[in-house]
Coordinates of C-alpha atoms in Angstrom, one line a residue:
M140 CA -74.3 -22.0 55.3
A141 CA -73.2 -21.3 51.9
T142 CA -69.6 -22.0 50.8
K143 CA -67.7 -19.1 49.4
I144 CA -65.8 -20.1 46.3
T145 CA -62.8 -18.0 45.6
P146 CA -62.1 -17.8 41.9
K147 CA -58.6 -19.0 40.9
K148 CA -56.3 -16.4 39.7
P149 CA -55.0 -17.0 36.2
V150 CA -51.5 -18.4 36.3
K151 CA -49.0 -16.1 34.5
K152 CA -47.0 -18.0 32.0
P153 CA -43.4 -17.0 31.9
V154 CA -42.5 -14.8 29.0
K155 CA -40.3 -16.7 26.8
K156 CA -37.2 -14.8 26.1
E157 CA -36.0 -14.5 22.5
S158 CA -33.2 -16.8 21.9
S159 CA -31.1 -14.0 20.5
S160 CA -31.6 -10.2 20.1
F161 CA -30.9 -8.4 16.9
M162 CA -27.7 -6.9 18.5
S163 CA -26.4 -10.4 19.4
I164 CA -27.1 -11.6 15.8
L165 CA -25.3 -8.6 14.4
S166 CA -22.3 -9.0 16.7
R167 CA -21.9 -12.6 15.7
F168 CA -22.2 -11.6 12.0
L169 CA -19.6 -8.9 12.4
F170 CA -17.3 -11.2 14.2
K171 CA -17.5 -13.9 11.5
V172 CA -16.8 -11.3 8.9
A173 CA -13.7 -10.1 10.8
L174 CA -12.5 -13.7 11.2
W175 CA -13.0 -14.3 7.4
F176 CA -11.2 -11.0 6.6
F177 CA -8.3 -11.7 8.9
G178 CA -8.0 -15.2 7.5
I179 CA -8.1 -14.3 3.8
S180 CA -5.8 -11.2 4.3
L181 CA -3.4 -13.2 6.2
F182 CA -3.4 -16.0 3.5
F183 CA -2.5 -13.5 0.9
V184 CA 0.2 -11.7 2.8
V185 CA 1.9 -15.1 3.5
L186 CA 1.4 -16.1 -0.2
Y187 CA 3.0 -13.0 -1.6
K188 CA 6.0 -13.5 0.7
F189 CA 7.1 -16.3 -1.7
V190 CA 5.1 -15.6 -4.9
P191 CA 5.5 -12.7 -7.3
V192 CA 2.6 -10.3 -7.1
P193 CA 1.0 -10.6 -10.6
F194 CA -1.5 -7.9 -10.5
T195 CA -2.5 -5.0 -8.3
P196 CA -5.7 -2.9 -7.8
L197 CA -4.2 0.1 -9.4
M198 CA -3.5 -1.8 -12.6
A199 CA -7.1 -2.7 -12.7
I200 CA -8.2 1.0 -11.9
R201 CA -5.9 2.5 -14.7
G202 CA -7.4 -0.1 -17.1
I203 CA -10.9 1.0 -16.3
E204 CA -10.0 4.6 -16.6
N205 CA -8.3 4.2 -19.9
S206 CA -11.2 2.3 -21.2
A207 CA -13.7 4.9 -19.9
D208 CA -11.5 7.7 -21.7
K209 CA -11.3 5.6 -24.8
K210 CA -7.5 5.4 -24.5
E211 CA -5.2 2.6 -25.5
N212 CA -4.6 0.2 -22.6
S213 CA -0.8 -0.2 -22.7
F214 CA 0.6 -2.4 -19.9
S215 CA 4.1 -3.4 -19.0
H216 CA 5.0 -5.3 -15.8
D217 CA 7.9 -7.7 -15.7
W218 CA 8.7 -9.1 -12.2
E219 CA 12.4 -9.3 -11.2
P220 CA 14.0 -10.6 -8.0
I221 CA 15.7 -7.9 -6.0
E222 CA 19.1 -9.4 -7.0
N223 CA 18.3 -8.3 -10.5
I224 CA 17.3 -4.7 -9.5
S225 CA 20.2 -2.2 -9.3
V226 CA 21.3 -1.1 -5.7
N227 CA 21.3 2.3 -7.2
L228 CA 17.4 2.2 -7.7
Q229 CA 16.9 0.9 -4.2
K230 CA 19.1 3.7 -2.7
A231 CA 17.2 6.3 -5.0
V232 CA 13.7 5.3 -3.7
I233 CA 14.9 5.3 -0.1
A234 CA 16.4 8.8 -0.7
S235 CA 13.3 10.1 -2.4
E236 CA 10.4 8.3 -0.7
D237 CA 11.5 7.1 2.7
G238 CA 14.8 8.0 4.3
S239 CA 14.2 5.9 7.5
F240 CA 12.9 2.9 5.7
L241 CA 15.7 0.5 7.0
T242 CA 15.1 1.6 10.6
H243 CA 11.3 2.2 11.2
N244 CA 8.7 -0.4 11.9
G245 CA 6.4 0.6 9.0
F246 CA 5.5 4.1 10.0
D247 CA 7.4 7.3 10.2
F248 CA 5.6 9.3 12.7
K249 CA 8.0 12.4 12.4
A250 CA 7.3 12.6 8.6
M251 CA 3.5 12.2 9.3
Q252 CA 3.7 15.0 11.8
K253 CA 5.7 17.3 9.4
A254 CA 3.3 16.5 6.6
Y255 CA 0.2 17.3 8.9
K256 CA 1.7 20.6 10.0
G257 CA 2.5 21.5 6.5
N258 CA -1.0 20.8 5.3
E259 CA -2.5 22.8 8.1
R260 CA -0.4 25.8 6.8
G261 CA -1.7 25.3 3.2
R262 CA 1.6 23.9 1.9
K263 CA 1.4 21.0 -0.5
R264 CA 3.4 18.2 1.2
K265 CA 3.4 14.4 0.7
G266 CA 1.4 12.5 3.3
G267 CA 4.3 11.1 5.1
S268 CA 3.6 7.6 3.9
T269 CA 6.6 5.0 4.1
I270 CA 7.6 2.7 1.4
S271 CA 6.0 0.0 3.5
Q272 CA 2.7 1.9 3.6
Q273 CA 2.9 2.5 -0.1
T274 CA 3.5 -1.1 -0.7
A275 CA 0.6 -2.2 1.4
K276 CA -1.7 0.3 -0.5
N277 CA -0.5 -0.7 -3.9
V278 CA -0.8 -4.5 -3.4
F279 CA -3.9 -4.9 -1.4
L280 CA -6.0 -1.7 -1.6
W281 CA -7.4 1.1 -3.7
Q282 CA -6.3 4.6 -4.1
G283 CA -8.1 7.3 -1.9
R284 CA -7.9 9.2 1.3
S285 CA -10.8 7.8 3.3
Y286 CA -10.4 6.8 6.9
L287 CA -11.4 3.3 6.0
R288 CA -8.6 3.0 3.5
K289 CA -6.0 4.5 5.8
G290 CA -7.1 2.1 8.5
L291 CA -6.7 -0.9 6.3
E292 CA -3.4 0.4 5.0
A293 CA -2.1 0.5 8.6
Y294 CA -3.4 -3.0 9.2
F295 CA -1.6 -4.4 6.1
T296 CA 1.5 -2.5 6.9
V297 CA 1.8 -4.1 10.2
L298 CA 1.3 -7.5 8.6
I299 CA 4.0 -7.1 5.9
E300 CA 6.4 -5.6 8.3
L301 CA 6.0 -8.7 10.6
I302 CA 5.7 -11.4 7.9
W303 CA 7.8 -10.1 4.9
G304 CA 10.7 -8.0 6.3
K305 CA 12.3 -5.2 4.8
E306 CA 14.1 -6.8 1.8
R307 CA 10.8 -8.5 0.5
I308 CA 8.9 -5.2 1.1
M309 CA 11.4 -3.4 -1.1
E310 CA 11.4 -6.2 -3.7
V311 CA 7.6 -6.1 -3.9
Y312 CA 7.6 -2.2 -3.9
L313 CA 10.0 -2.0 -6.9
N314 CA 8.1 -4.6 -8.8
S315 CA 4.6 -3.2 -8.3
I316 CA 4.7 0.6 -8.3
E317 CA 3.7 2.8 -11.2
M318 CA 6.7 4.2 -12.9
G319 CA 5.1 5.7 -16.1
N320 CA 1.8 5.5 -18.0
G321 CA 1.1 1.8 -18.2
V322 CA 4.7 1.1 -16.8
Y323 CA 4.8 -1.0 -13.6
G324 CA 8.0 -2.1 -11.8
A325 CA 11.7 -1.5 -12.1
Q326 CA 12.3 -3.8 -15.1
A327 CA 9.6 -2.2 -17.2
A328 CA 10.7 1.3 -16.2
A329 CA 14.3 0.7 -17.0
E330 CA 13.3 -0.7 -20.4
H331 CA 10.8 2.1 -21.0
W332 CA 12.9 5.1 -20.0
Y333 CA 16.5 3.9 -20.7
R334 CA 16.3 0.7 -23.0
K335 CA 18.2 -1.5 -20.5
D336 CA 17.7 -3.9 -17.7
A337 CA 17.0 -2.8 -14.2
K338 CA 20.2 -4.3 -12.9
D339 CA 22.3 -2.0 -15.0
L340 CA 20.7 1.4 -14.0
T341 CA 23.3 4.0 -13.2
P342 CA 22.9 6.3 -10.2
I343 CA 21.6 9.3 -12.3
Q344 CA 19.2 7.0 -14.2
A345 CA 17.9 5.5 -10.9
A346 CA 17.4 9.1 -9.6
G347 CA 15.5 9.9 -12.8
I348 CA 13.0 7.1 -12.2
A349 CA 12.7 7.9 -8.4
A350 CA 12.2 11.6 -9.2
I351 CA 9.0 11.1 -11.2
L352 CA 7.2 8.9 -8.5
P353 CA 5.0 11.7 -7.1
N354 CA 3.3 11.7 -10.5
P355 CA 4.7 9.1 -12.9
R356 CA 2.0 9.7 -15.5
K357 CA 2.7 13.4 -15.7
F358 CA 6.6 13.6 -15.4
T359 CA 9.2 12.0 -17.5
A360 CA 12.6 10.5 -16.4
T361 CA 14.2 11.6 -19.6
S362 CA 14.1 14.9 -21.3
S363 CA 12.8 16.2 -17.9
S364 CA 11.6 19.5 -16.8
S365 CA 13.6 21.7 -14.5
Y366 CA 11.6 20.5 -11.5
I367 CA 12.4 16.9 -12.1
N368 CA 16.0 17.7 -12.9
N369 CA 16.3 19.5 -9.5
R370 CA 14.7 16.6 -7.8
K371 CA 17.3 14.2 -9.5
T372 CA 20.2 16.4 -8.2
K373 CA 18.7 16.3 -4.6
I374 CA 18.2 12.6 -4.8
M375 CA 21.6 12.0 -6.1
R376 CA 23.0 14.0 -3.2
V377 CA 20.9 12.1 -0.6
M378 CA 21.8 8.7 -2.2
R379 CA 25.5 9.2 -1.2
T380 CA 24.4 9.3 2.4
V381 CA 22.5 6.1 2.3
G382 CA 25.6 3.8 2.4
K383 CA 25.5 0.1 2.1
I384 CA 21.9 -1.2 2.3
K385 CA 21.6 -4.0 5.0
Y386 CA 18.1 -5.4 5.2

């Protein structure tokens, strides 16, 4: 009797799973990028709590623009501690730019809502950015209206509110903002517009500088247009309501 031989079935080898998929590699990469970004940004925020800000992205952008237009690159930026900056100028920028600066946590949602509604109706209004938001943008970011920049602006605003506090934010703001063509900071502005130190600015002179901040390369703090003179008067009126500044 013949023996029936059953052929052996081939043994299936287990499929070796890939050690990591593309998505897991991408996730790890993005996580590392986020960690590096957080670490570097936190380092500079902590550093600038104690060290004067020597340069801002806007200064670099203006230099590039002037070079492209074949214009002279004039640059004036003298850092002064807040004790050497007139209280009049501090009140003036609060009155002009951010009336609730001393009480909000970095964002003025009422002002943002008003700006949004005004823009919907076709009115030209400021974006509702606080002094804290403007400082975050000026020191760490570029100009523009993209969602990415606004998101990063919010991130840095939270950091400087937590780490710097109001007095340091005001100090950096007044030493970094553009206050004329090639003029950055309170000391340079006081010398440029009034031939004096920032600590000696009178209320009307401080209001003159604050009045041109919407477009300091277009407007002038002295020999001003009727529009700027009206802004000066309004700022002076609001300054009287600010009272003593307590950071």
